[in-house]
Coordinates of C-alpha atoms and ligand atoms in Angstrom, one line a residue:
M968 CA 14.7 -35.6 -11.1
L969 CA 13.0 -37.6 -8.4
K970 CA 15.7 -36.5 -5.9
F971 CA 15.1 -32.8 -6.5
Q972 CA 11.4 -33.2 -5.9
V973 CA 11.9 -35.1 -2.7
R974 CA 14.2 -32.4 -1.4
R975 CA 11.8 -29.6 -2.4
W976 CA 9.1 -31.3 -0.4
S977 CA 11.3 -31.5 2.7
E978 CA 11.6 -27.7 2.8
R979 CA 7.9 -27.3 3.4
P980 CA 7.7 -29.1 6.8
R981 CA 10.6 -26.9 7.9
M982 CA 8.8 -23.8 6.9
L983 CA 5.7 -25.1 8.6
V984 CA 7.7 -25.7 11.8
F985 CA 8.9 -22.1 11.5
M986 CA 5.4 -20.8 11.1
L987 CA 4.1 -22.9 14.0
G988 CA 7.0 -22.3 16.3
V989 CA 7.6 -18.6 15.8
M990 CA 4.7 -17.0 14.1
L991 CA 1.8 -18.6 16.0
P992 CA 3.2 -17.6 19.5
A993 CA 4.0 -14.2 18.2
A994 CA 0.5 -13.7 16.7
G995 CA -1.0 -15.1 19.9
F996 CA 1.0 -12.6 22.0
I997 CA -0.2 -9.7 19.8
V998 CA -3.9 -10.8 19.8
A999 CA -3.9 -11.4 23.5
G1000 CA -2.2 -8.1 24.2
A1001 CA -4.7 -6.2 22.0
S1002 CA -7.8 -7.9 23.4
Y1003 CA -6.5 -7.3 27.0
L1004 CA -6.1 -3.6 26.2
R1005 CA -9.6 -3.6 24.5
N1006 CA -11.0 -5.1 27.7
I1007 CA -9.3 -2.4 29.9
Q1008 CA -10.8 0.2 27.6
R1009 CA -14.3 -1.3 27.5
N1010 CA -14.6 -1.9 31.2
K1011 CA -13.1 1.6 32.0
A1012 CA -10.7 -0.2 34.3
I1013 CA -8.3 2.7 34.5
E1014 CA -11.0 5.2 35.2
A1015 CA -12.2 2.9 38.0
V1016 CA -8.7 2.7 39.6
I1017 CA -8.3 6.5 39.5
Q1018 CA -11.8 7.1 40.9
R1019 CA -11.1 4.7 43.7
E1020 CA -7.9 6.5 44.5
H1021 CA -9.7 9.8 44.4
Q1022 CA -12.3 8.5 46.8
Q1023 CA -9.5 7.6 49.2
V1024 CA -8.0 11.0 48.9
L1025 CA -11.4 12.6 49.8
A1026 CA -11.9 10.3 52.8
I1027 CA -8.6 11.2 54.2
A1028 CA -9.2 14.9 53.4
E1029 CA -12.5 14.7 55.3
K1030 CA -10.9 13.3 58.4
R1031 CA -8.2 15.9 58.4
I1032 CA -10.6 18.8 57.9
D1033 CA -12.8 17.4 60.7
A1034 CA -9.9 17.2 63.0
R1035 CA -8.9 20.8 62.2
A1036 CA -12.4 22.0 62.8
Y1037 CA -12.5 20.3 66.2
D1038 CA -9.2 21.9 67.2
I1039 CA -10.4 25.4 66.3
A1040 CA -13.7 24.9 68.0
E1041 CA -12.2 23.3 71.2
E1042 CA -9.8 26.2 71.4
A1043 CA -12.6 28.8 71.3
R1044 CA -14.7 26.8 73.7
A1045 CA -11.9 26.9 76.3
K1046 CA -12.2 30.7 76.3
F1047 CA -16.0 30.7 76.4
P1048 CA -17.4 32.5 79.5
D1049 CA -18.7 30.5 82.4
V1050 CA -22.5 30.1 83.0
N1051 CA -22.6 33.1 85.4
Q1052 CA -20.5 35.3 83.2
G1053 CA -23.0 36.0 80.4
D1054 CA -21.8 39.7 80.3
R1055 CA -18.5 38.5 79.0
L1056 CA -19.9 37.2 75.7
E1057 CA -19.1 40.4 73.9
A1058 CA -15.4 40.3 75.1
F1059 CA -15.3 36.6 73.9
L1060 CA -16.5 37.7 70.4
V1061 CA -14.1 40.6 70.3
A1062 CA -11.3 38.0 70.9
H1063 CA -12.8 35.7 68.3
P1064 CA -13.6 37.8 65.2
D1065 CA -14.2 34.7 63.2
I1066 CA -17.3 33.8 65.2
A1067 CA -20.6 35.5 64.1
H1068 CA -22.9 34.9 67.0
A1069 CA -22.6 33.3 70.5
V1070 CA -25.4 32.2 72.8
L1071 CA -25.7 31.0 76.4
W1072 CA -28.7 29.0 77.6
A1073 CA -29.0 28.7 81.4
G1074 CA -32.3 27.0 82.0
K1075 CA -35.8 27.5 80.6
G1076 CA -36.3 31.1 79.5
H1077 CA -32.8 32.1 80.2
V1078 CA -31.1 32.8 76.9
Q1079 CA -28.3 35.4 76.4
G1080 CA -27.2 36.1 72.9
Q1081 CA -24.5 38.3 71.4
S1082 CA -23.5 39.0 67.8
Q1083 CA -20.0 39.9 66.6
P1084 CA -19.6 43.6 67.5
A1085 CA -17.3 44.2 64.5
R1086 CA -20.1 43.3 62.1
M1087 CA -23.0 45.2 63.7
N1088 CA -23.0 47.7 60.9
E1089 CA -24.0 45.1 58.4
P1090 CA -27.8 45.2 57.7
A1091 CA -29.8 42.5 59.3
F1092 CA -26.8 41.0 61.0
G1093 CA -28.1 41.9 64.5
E1094 CA -31.5 40.5 63.5
E1095 CA -29.8 37.3 62.4
G1096 CA -28.2 37.0 65.8
K1097 CA -31.4 37.5 67.7
E1098 CA -33.1 34.8 65.6
F1099 CA -30.2 32.5 66.4
S1100 CA -30.6 33.1 70.1
S1101 CA -34.3 32.6 70.0
M1102 CA -33.9 29.4 68.0
I1103 CA -31.5 28.1 70.6
G1104 CA -33.9 29.1 73.3
H1105 CA -36.8 27.3 71.6
W1106 CA -34.6 24.3 71.1
F1107 CA -33.4 23.8 74.6
D1108 CA -36.4 25.1 76.6
P1109 CA -38.2 21.8 76.7
E1110 CA -36.6 19.9 79.5
S1111 CA -36.4 16.6 77.6
E1112 CA -34.5 18.4 74.8
S1113 CA -31.9 20.0 77.0
K1114 CA -31.4 16.9 79.1
D1115 CA -30.9 14.8 76.0
W1116 CA -28.3 17.3 74.6
I1117 CA -26.4 17.5 77.8
A1118 CA -26.4 13.7 78.1
K1119 CA -25.2 13.4 74.5
L1120 CA -22.4 15.9 75.0
K1121 CA -21.2 14.3 78.2
K1122 CA -21.2 10.9 76.6
M1123 CA -19.1 12.3 73.7
E1124 CA -16.7 13.8 76.1
A1125 CA -16.4 10.5 78.0
K1126 CA -16.0 8.4 74.9
E1127 CA -14.0 10.6 72.5
G1128 CA -12.5 13.3 74.7
K1129 CA -14.4 15.9 72.7
H1130 CA -16.1 18.8 74.5
V1131 CA -17.9 20.2 71.4
Y1132 CA -20.4 19.0 68.9
L1133 CA -20.3 20.5 65.4
T1134 CA -23.2 20.6 63.0
D1135 CA -24.7 22.8 60.2
N1136 CA -26.8 25.9 60.5
W1137 CA -28.5 27.4 57.5
V1138 CA -29.4 31.0 57.4
S1139 CA -31.2 32.8 54.5
R1140 CA -29.5 36.0 53.4
G1141 CA -31.2 37.7 50.5
D1142 CA -32.5 35.0 48.2
K1143 CA -29.8 32.5 49.2
W1144 CA -29.3 29.9 51.8
Q1145 CA -25.9 30.4 53.6
Y1146 CA -24.1 27.6 55.3
Q1147 CA -22.8 28.2 58.9
S1148 CA -21.1 25.9 61.2
L1149 CA -22.7 25.6 64.6
V1150 CA -20.7 24.5 67.7
L1151 CA -22.6 23.3 70.8
F1152 CA -21.2 22.4 74.2
V1153 CA -21.8 22.4 78.0
P1154 CA -20.3 25.6 79.4
R1155 CA -18.3 25.6 82.6
G1156 CA -20.6 26.0 85.7
S1157 CA -23.4 23.9 84.4
T1158 CA -24.7 21.5 87.1
A1159 CA -27.3 18.9 87.4
E1160 CA -29.6 21.3 89.2
H1161 CA -28.8 24.2 86.9
P1162 CA -28.1 22.7 83.6
A1163 CA -26.7 25.1 80.9
L1164 CA -25.8 24.8 77.2
A1165 CA -23.9 27.2 75.0
G1166 CA -23.0 27.6 71.3
F1167 CA -21.6 29.8 68.7
V1168 CA -21.5 29.9 64.9
Y1169 CA -18.8 30.3 62.4
D1170 CA -20.1 32.3 59.5
T1171 CA -20.1 31.4 55.8
D1172 CA -17.5 34.1 55.1
Y1173 CA -15.0 32.6 57.5
L1174 CA -15.5 29.1 56.2
K1175 CA -15.3 30.3 52.6
D1176 CA -12.4 32.7 52.9
K1177 CA -10.3 31.3 55.6
F1178 CA -11.1 27.9 57.0
F1179 CA -11.6 25.8 53.9
P1180 CA -8.9 27.4 51.6
Q1181 CA -6.3 26.6 54.3
A1182 CA -7.7 23.2 55.1
L1183 CA -7.9 22.1 51.5
N1184 CA -4.4 23.2 50.7
D1185 CA -3.1 21.4 53.8
V1186 CA -4.8 18.2 52.5
L1187 CA -2.9 18.4 49.2
P1188 CA 0.7 18.9 50.2
N1189 CA 3.8 19.1 47.9
Q1190 CA 2.0 20.6 44.9
N1191 CA 4.8 21.5 42.6
Q1192 CA 4.1 24.1 40.0
N1193 CA 6.6 22.6 37.6
D1194 CA 5.4 19.1 37.9
T1195 CA 3.9 18.1 34.5
H1196 CA 2.0 15.1 35.8
P1197 CA -1.7 15.8 36.3
Q1198 CA -2.2 16.8 39.9
P1199 CA -5.4 16.4 41.9
V1200 CA -7.2 19.6 43.0
I1201 CA -10.1 19.7 45.4
M1202 CA -13.1 21.9 46.3
V1203 CA -15.9 22.0 48.7
R1204 CA -19.5 23.1 48.0
T1205 CA -22.9 23.0 49.8
V1206 CA -25.5 20.5 48.8
K1207 CA -27.6 23.4 47.7
D1208 CA -25.1 24.9 45.2
H1209 CA -22.9 23.4 42.5
A1210 CA -20.5 26.4 42.5
P1211 CA -17.6 25.8 44.9
L1212 CA -17.6 27.4 48.4
A1213 CA -13.9 27.1 48.5
T1214 CA -11.2 25.4 46.4
S1215 CA -7.6 24.4 46.8
L1216 CA -5.0 26.9 45.4
R1217 CA -4.5 25.4 42.0
W1218 CA -8.1 24.6 41.2
D1219 CA -8.6 25.3 37.5
G1220 CA -12.4 25.5 37.2
G1221 CA -14.8 23.0 35.8
S1222 CA -16.7 20.4 37.9
P1223 CA -15.2 17.7 40.1
E1224 CA -15.1 14.2 38.8
V1225 CA -15.5 12.4 42.2
E1226 CA -17.5 13.7 45.1
R1227 CA -18.0 12.8 48.7
S1228 CA -20.6 14.2 51.2
F1229 CA -19.2 15.2 54.6
E1230 CA -20.6 12.8 57.2
G1231 CA -19.5 14.2 60.5
V1232 CA -18.7 17.8 61.2
F1233 CA -20.0 19.5 58.1
P1234 CA -23.3 17.8 57.2
G1235 CA -24.6 19.5 54.0
L1236 CA -21.2 20.1 52.5
V1237 CA -19.7 18.1 49.7
L1238 CA -16.0 17.5 48.9
G1239 CA -15.1 17.2 45.2
I1240 CA -11.8 16.3 43.4
K1241 CA -10.6 16.4 39.9
L1242 CA -7.3 16.5 38.0
R1243 CA -5.8 19.8 37.1
G1244 CA -5.7 20.5 33.3
T1245 CA -7.1 17.1 32.3
T1246 CA -9.8 14.5 33.0
I1247 CA -9.7 10.9 34.1
A1248 CA -11.1 9.9 30.7
N1249 CA -8.3 11.7 29.0
I1250 CA -5.7 10.0 31.2
S1251 CA -7.2 6.6 30.5
N1252 CA -7.4 7.2 26.8
H1253 CA -3.8 8.4 26.8
F1254 CA -2.7 5.3 28.6
V1255 CA -4.6 2.9 26.3
Q1256 CA -3.4 4.8 23.2
T1257 CA 0.2 4.6 24.4
A1258 CA -0.2 0.9 25.3
F1259 CA -1.6 0.3 21.8
L1260 CA 1.2 2.2 20.2
I1261 CA 3.8 0.2 22.2
L1262 CA 2.1 -3.0 21.2
G1263 CA 2.0 -1.9 17.6
A1264 CA 5.7 -1.0 17.6
L1265 CA 6.5 -4.3 19.3
S1266 CA 4.4 -6.2 16.7
L1267 CA 6.2 -4.3 13.9
L1268 CA 9.6 -5.2 15.4
M1269 CA 8.6 -8.8 15.9
G1270 CA 7.2 -8.9 12.4
G1271 CA 10.4 -7.4 11.0
G1272 CA 12.5 -9.8 13.0
M1273 CA 10.5 -12.8 11.8
L1274 CA 10.6 -11.6 8.2
L1275 CA 14.4 -11.4 8.5
T1276 CA 14.6 -14.8 10.1
Y1277 CA 12.3 -16.3 7.6
R1278 CA 14.3 -14.8 4.7
N1279 CA 17.5 -16.0 6.2
V1280 CA 16.2 -19.5 6.8
A1281 CA 14.7 -19.6 3.3
R1282 CA 18.0 -18.4 1.9
E1283 CA 19.9 -21.0 3.9
L1284 CA 17.5 -23.7 2.7
A1285 CA 17.8 -22.6 -0.9
L1286 CA 21.6 -22.6 -0.6
A1287 CA 21.6 -26.0 0.9
K1288 CA 19.5 -27.2 -2.0
L1289 CA 21.8 -25.6 -4.5
K1290 CA 24.8 -27.2 -2.8
S1291 CA 23.4 -30.6 -3.0
D1292 CA 22.4 -30.1 -6.6
F1293 CA 25.9 -28.9 -7.2
V1294 CA 27.4 -32.1 -5.8
S1295 CA 25.2 -34.3 -7.9
N1296 CA 25.9 -32.1 -11.0
V1297 CA 29.6 -32.1 -10.5
S1298 CA 29.8 -35.8 -9.9
H1299 CA 27.9 -36.3 -13.1
E1300 CA 30.1 -33.9 -15.0
L1301 CA 33.2 -35.7 -13.7
R1302 CA 31.9 -39.1 -14.5
T1303 CA 30.9 -38.6 -18.1
P1304 CA 34.3 -37.3 -19.5
L1305 CA 36.1 -39.9 -17.4
A1306 CA 33.9 -42.7 -18.8
L1307 CA 34.5 -41.5 -22.4
I1308 CA 38.2 -41.1 -21.9
R1309 CA 38.4 -44.6 -20.5
L1310 CA 36.2 -46.1 -23.3
Y1311 CA 38.3 -44.6 -26.1
A1312 CA 41.6 -45.2 -24.4
E1313 CA 40.7 -48.9 -24.0
T1314 CA 39.5 -49.2 -27.5
L1315 CA 42.8 -47.7 -28.8
E1316 CA 44.8 -49.9 -26.4
L1317 CA 43.3 -53.0 -27.9
G1318 CA 44.9 -51.9 -31.2
R1319 CA 41.9 -53.0 -33.3
I1320 CA 41.4 -49.6 -34.9
S1321 CA 43.2 -49.7 -38.2
N1322 CA 41.6 -46.7 -39.7
P1323 CA 44.0 -43.8 -39.0
G1324 CA 41.1 -41.2 -39.4
K1325 CA 39.1 -43.0 -36.7
R1326 CA 42.1 -43.3 -34.5
Q1327 CA 42.7 -39.5 -34.9
E1328 CA 39.1 -38.9 -34.0
Y1329 CA 39.4 -40.9 -30.8
Y1330 CA 42.6 -39.1 -29.7
E1331 CA 40.7 -35.9 -30.3
I1332 CA 37.8 -37.0 -28.1
I1333 CA 40.2 -38.0 -25.4
R1334 CA 41.9 -34.6 -25.5
K1335 CA 38.6 -32.7 -25.6
E1336 CA 37.2 -34.6 -22.7
S1337 CA 40.3 -34.1 -20.6
E1338 CA 40.2 -30.4 -21.4
R1339 CA 36.6 -30.3 -20.2
L1340 CA 37.7 -32.1 -17.0
T1341 CA 40.6 -29.6 -16.6
S1342 CA 38.4 -26.6 -17.0
L1343 CA 35.8 -28.0 -14.6
I1344 CA 38.4 -28.8 -12.0
N1345 CA 40.0 -25.3 -12.6
N1346 CA 36.5 -23.7 -12.0
I1347 CA 36.1 -25.7 -8.8
L1348 CA 39.6 -24.9 -7.5
D1349 CA 39.1 -21.2 -8.3
F1350 CA 35.8 -21.2 -6.7
S1351 CA 37.1 -22.8 -3.5
R1352 CA 40.0 -20.3 -3.4
I1353 CA 37.5 -17.4 -3.8
E1354 CA 35.3 -18.9 -1.1
S1355 CA 38.2 -19.2 1.4
G1356 CA 39.5 -15.7 0.4
K1357 CA 42.7 -17.2 -0.9
K1358 CA 42.3 -16.3 -4.6
E1359 CA 45.2 -14.1 -5.8
Y1360 CA 45.5 -12.3 -9.1
S1361 CA 48.6 -11.3 -10.9
F1362 CA 47.9 -8.3 -12.9
R1363 CA 50.0 -7.4 -15.9
E1364 CA 49.7 -4.7 -18.6
T1365 CA 48.2 -6.7 -21.4
D1366 CA 47.1 -6.4 -25.0
V1367 CA 43.6 -7.8 -24.5
A1368 CA 43.0 -8.2 -28.3
D1369 CA 45.9 -10.6 -28.4
L1370 CA 44.7 -12.4 -25.3
V1371 CA 41.2 -12.9 -26.7
R1372 CA 42.5 -14.0 -30.1
S1373 CA 44.9 -16.6 -28.7
T1374 CA 42.3 -17.9 -26.2
L1375 CA 39.7 -18.5 -28.9
E1376 CA 42.2 -19.8 -31.5
S1377 CA 42.4 -23.3 -30.1
Y1378 CA 38.6 -23.5 -29.8
R1379 CA 37.6 -22.0 -33.1
F1380 CA 38.0 -25.2 -35.0
E1381 CA 36.1 -27.3 -32.5
I1382 CA 33.3 -24.8 -32.3
E1383 CA 33.0 -24.6 -36.1
Q1384 CA 33.0 -28.3 -36.3
D1385 CA 30.1 -28.4 -33.9
G1386 CA 28.2 -26.5 -36.6
F1387 CA 28.5 -23.1 -35.1
Q1388 CA 28.8 -19.9 -37.1
F1389 CA 31.6 -18.1 -35.4
E1390 CA 32.1 -14.4 -35.7
Q1391 CA 35.0 -12.5 -34.0
K1392 CA 35.1 -8.7 -34.1
I1393 CA 38.1 -7.1 -32.5
D1394 CA 38.7 -3.4 -32.8
N1395 CA 42.1 -2.0 -33.6
D1396 CA 43.8 0.6 -31.4
L1397 CA 42.5 -0.9 -28.1
P1398 CA 44.2 0.4 -25.0
Q1399 CA 46.5 -1.7 -22.9
V1400 CA 44.7 -2.9 -19.8
W1401 CA 46.0 -4.3 -16.5
V1402 CA 44.6 -7.8 -16.2
D1403 CA 45.3 -11.3 -14.9
R1404 CA 45.7 -13.0 -18.2
E1405 CA 44.7 -16.5 -17.0
A1406 CA 41.6 -15.3 -15.1
I1407 CA 40.3 -13.2 -18.0
A1408 CA 40.9 -16.1 -20.4
R1409 CA 39.0 -18.4 -18.0
S1410 CA 36.1 -15.9 -17.9
L1411 CA 36.0 -15.7 -21.6
L1412 CA 36.0 -19.5 -21.9
N1413 CA 33.2 -19.8 -19.4
L1414 CA 31.1 -17.5 -21.4
V1415 CA 31.9 -19.2 -24.7
N1416 CA 31.2 -22.6 -23.2
N1417 CA 27.9 -21.4 -21.9
A1418 CA 27.0 -19.9 -25.3
V1419 CA 27.8 -23.3 -26.9
K1420 CA 26.0 -25.3 -24.2
Y1421 CA 22.9 -23.3 -24.2
S1422 CA 22.3 -23.0 -28.0
A1423 CA 19.9 -25.5 -29.3
T1424 CA 18.9 -25.0 -32.9
E1425 CA 20.3 -21.6 -33.9
K1426 CA 24.1 -22.2 -33.6
Y1427 CA 25.8 -18.8 -33.6
L1428 CA 28.7 -17.5 -31.5
G1429 CA 29.9 -13.9 -31.6
V1430 CA 32.8 -12.5 -29.7
N1431 CA 33.3 -8.7 -29.8
L1432 CA 36.0 -6.6 -28.3
Y1433 CA 35.8 -2.8 -28.5
R1434 CA 36.9 0.4 -26.8
H1435 CA 34.5 1.7 -24.2
N1436 CA 34.8 4.7 -21.9
G1437 CA 38.6 4.5 -22.1
G1438 CA 38.6 0.8 -21.2
V1439 CA 37.4 -2.2 -23.2
N1440 CA 34.2 -4.2 -23.4
L1441 CA 34.2 -7.9 -24.2
E1442 CA 31.0 -9.4 -25.5
V1443 CA 30.0 -13.0 -26.0
V1444 CA 26.8 -13.3 -28.1
D1445 CA 24.7 -16.4 -28.9
H1446 CA 21.3 -17.1 -30.5
G1447 CA 20.5 -19.8 -28.0
I1448 CA 17.7 -20.5 -25.5
G1449 CA 18.0 -17.2 -23.7
I1450 CA 17.3 -16.3 -20.1
S1451 CA 14.1 -14.8 -18.7
A1452 CA 14.3 -11.4 -17.1
K1453 CA 13.3 -12.9 -13.8
E1454 CA 16.3 -15.3 -13.8
Q1455 CA 18.9 -12.8 -15.1
P1456 CA 19.9 -11.4 -11.7
K1457 CA 20.2 -14.9 -10.2
I1458 CA 22.4 -16.6 -12.7
F1459 CA 25.5 -14.9 -11.3
E1460 CA 24.9 -16.4 -7.9
K1461 CA 27.0 -19.4 -6.9
F1462 CA 25.5 -22.8 -7.7
Y1463 CA 22.5 -21.2 -9.4
R1464 CA 21.2 -22.9 -12.5
V1465 CA 18.0 -22.0 -14.2
G1466 CA 15.2 -24.5 -13.4
D1467 CA 14.3 -24.8 -17.1
P1468 CA 14.4 -28.5 -18.5
L1469 CA 16.5 -27.2 -21.4
V1470 CA 19.1 -26.3 -18.8
H1471 CA 18.8 -29.3 -16.6
N1472 CA 19.5 -31.6 -19.6
T1473 CA 22.8 -29.7 -20.1
K1474 CA 25.7 -30.5 -17.9
G1475 CA 26.8 -27.7 -15.6
S1476 CA 27.9 -26.9 -12.0
G1477 CA 26.4 -23.4 -11.6
L1478 CA 29.8 -22.0 -10.8
G1479 CA 30.9 -20.5 -14.2
L1480 CA 29.1 -17.2 -14.1
S1481 CA 29.7 -16.6 -10.4
L1482 CA 33.5 -17.0 -11.1
V1483 CA 33.2 -14.7 -14.1
R1484 CA 31.6 -12.0 -11.9
H1485 CA 34.2 -12.4 -9.2
I1486 CA 37.1 -12.2 -11.6
V1487 CA 35.6 -9.2 -13.4
Q1488 CA 34.9 -7.3 -10.2
A1489 CA 38.4 -8.0 -9.0
H1490 CA 39.5 -6.1 -12.1
G1491 CA 37.3 -3.2 -11.1
G1492 CA 34.8 -4.1 -13.9
E1493 CA 31.3 -5.4 -14.2
V1494 CA 29.6 -8.2 -16.1
A1495 CA 26.1 -7.8 -17.4
V1496 CA 23.6 -9.8 -19.4
E1497 CA 21.1 -8.9 -22.1
S1498 CA 18.8 -11.7 -23.1
E1499 CA 15.4 -12.8 -24.2
P1500 CA 14.1 -16.4 -23.9
G1501 CA 14.3 -18.1 -27.3
Q1502 CA 16.2 -15.2 -28.9
G1503 CA 19.7 -15.6 -27.4
S1504 CA 21.9 -13.9 -24.9
K1505 CA 24.7 -11.3 -24.8
F1506 CA 27.1 -11.2 -21.9
I1507 CA 29.2 -8.0 -21.6
I1508 CA 32.3 -7.8 -19.6
T1509 CA 33.4 -4.2 -18.9
L1510 CA 37.1 -3.8 -18.1
P1511 CA 37.4 -0.1 -17.0
V1512 CA 40.1 2.6 -17.3
Q1513 CA 42.6 1.9 -14.6
T1514 CA 42.6 4.5 -11.8
A1515 CA 45.7 5.3 -9.9
E1516 CA 44.6 3.4 -6.8
V1517 CA 43.7 0.3 -8.7
Q1518 CA 47.0 0.4 -10.5
Q1519 CA 48.7 0.6 -7.1
A1520 CA 46.7 -2.2 -5.5
K1521 CA 47.4 -4.3 -8.6
G1522 CA 51.1 -3.5 -8.5
M1523 CA 51.2 -4.8 -5.0
S1524 CA 49.5 -8.1 -5.7
A1525 CA 51.3 -8.5 -9.1
Ligands
ADP2521 P1 26.4 -23.8 -15.5 O1 27.5 -24.7 -15.1 O2 25.1 -24.3 -15.1 O3 26.4 -23.4 -16.9 P2 26.9 -21.0 -15.0 O4 27.2 -20.3 -13.7 O5 27.9 -20.9 -16.1 O6 26.6 -22.5 -14.6 O7 25.5 -20.5 -15.5 C1 24.4 -20.4 -14.7 C2 23.1 -20.5 -15.4 O8 22.9 -19.4 -16.3 C3 23.1 -21.7 -16.3 O9 22.7 -22.9 -15.6 C4 22.1 -21.3 -17.3 O10 20.8 -21.6 -16.8 C5 22.2 -19.9 -17.4 N1 23.1 -19.5 -18.6 C6 24.3 -19.1 -18.6 N2 24.8 -18.8 -19.8 C7 23.7 -18.9 -20.6 C8 23.5 -18.7 -22.0 N3 24.5 -18.2 -22.8 N4 22.3 -18.9 -22.5 C9 21.3 -19.3 -21.7 N5 21.4 -19.5 -20.4 C10 22.6 -19.3 -19.9

């Protein structure tokens, strides 16, 4: 008893090691993963990364748009009339329909202005041009102003190789402020004695309809219509208006998520970027959700794997325990009959027993004990053959009634002597069944032995044989200690013995029923149990009708 307890305790540390070694790291991994994801979510880390990326896209966009604006303005400047060719301003504007107004300042009070001839039919357009010229005149007339500007432009030319300076120019049309782009430069023919300045403006319409749409699309190359990934789209607006002035081709409405004010060429304009068809928050949520899903799936897999491993380890441990119990049970079972045989044989050998009745009794004990030994050894041998896959059956067409009767015959007397009420009910007209006689007899004896072993006060043994579904059923019934419903499925497992003290006090190896089940299944049948603790048990072996294939298979092994 003490031995079993010691062994049971030693399983716990092993399970503990399993929990510590496998479950804790796994749980740690899951918790760390989840909290890491939570942090990412809470700190809006993904949003921040995308926003930073968008800022970079906008910075690059601004640079490229500026460069494009310089190119266009430089090109126009190169064609601008010289200081003394003020009459060519109109021709210049005809050649540059995108320019709204042009102006040439050639010293205090000398301003020549011209508006785009193609647009003179527009109301107030000529007026706007005149205002522009007079503004430039007022601007440069003070000597200090014009000097400053010329110096600034010369310096820019020397430093950056640029001949033009671009800035904003707001005009009011109707009730709205319109954005224009003003280009200023020193015209050819300007000298130190006769300084001159010139300028022209690109109108809102040009910026809105031509310049920015092209520039914005150039900044976002390789936009593939079929790409399902969210693609960035950009727009430009004035600081005075949230509605876009111009957008890239695939702009899908809404407001930009990241904005950047132009610093150089287009002061007063703002670049904006967003993702087509989605938002940064959506992308981040989607990412976090997917990551949580993956983590969840991984956790499930890991949990499943651990459960499987745990169950396997537990099963292995249980089997190891059963095996060691088996060894001690079998040794005990071998030792007891051997000791009895030796004791009675020695007593008889001494020749002191004069009472023939007594002597007869001793011979009987010796025979019974050797029979018990034989059946135990047969069980063990059978079991080891089954385990190594070497068990063979030899099937023969058999009269089962005759087989059962003759098997029980030699036991009937003994059983009845033990005080058992023995009932045997065998139907007539039973069909012939293909069986291995010896194996079936052994199964029956195992069941009968159990019935006898596990009956305490109520000593009854019933054996019934009857036709069932074309085959036969063999029942062994007792009124013994019974088996709880929980234990019933386990008793057919190898080495398994019920943990009840009533059972532990009875000798056994835990092999009998597992052999019975193996034998019966090899016959294409099943063995079942009906039992209630304290009420007794009924074991039912079903030997089925033989199908053609079974017959054939049996014919081969027979
Ligand atoms: P054992 O050698 O222990 O009898 P078995 O495989 O024959 O091994 O039986 C397994 C267990 O099933 C037994 O240990 C016992 O607990 C239970 N058992 C078997 N037959 C009976 C029965 N007729 N009544 C009560 N319990 C039984």
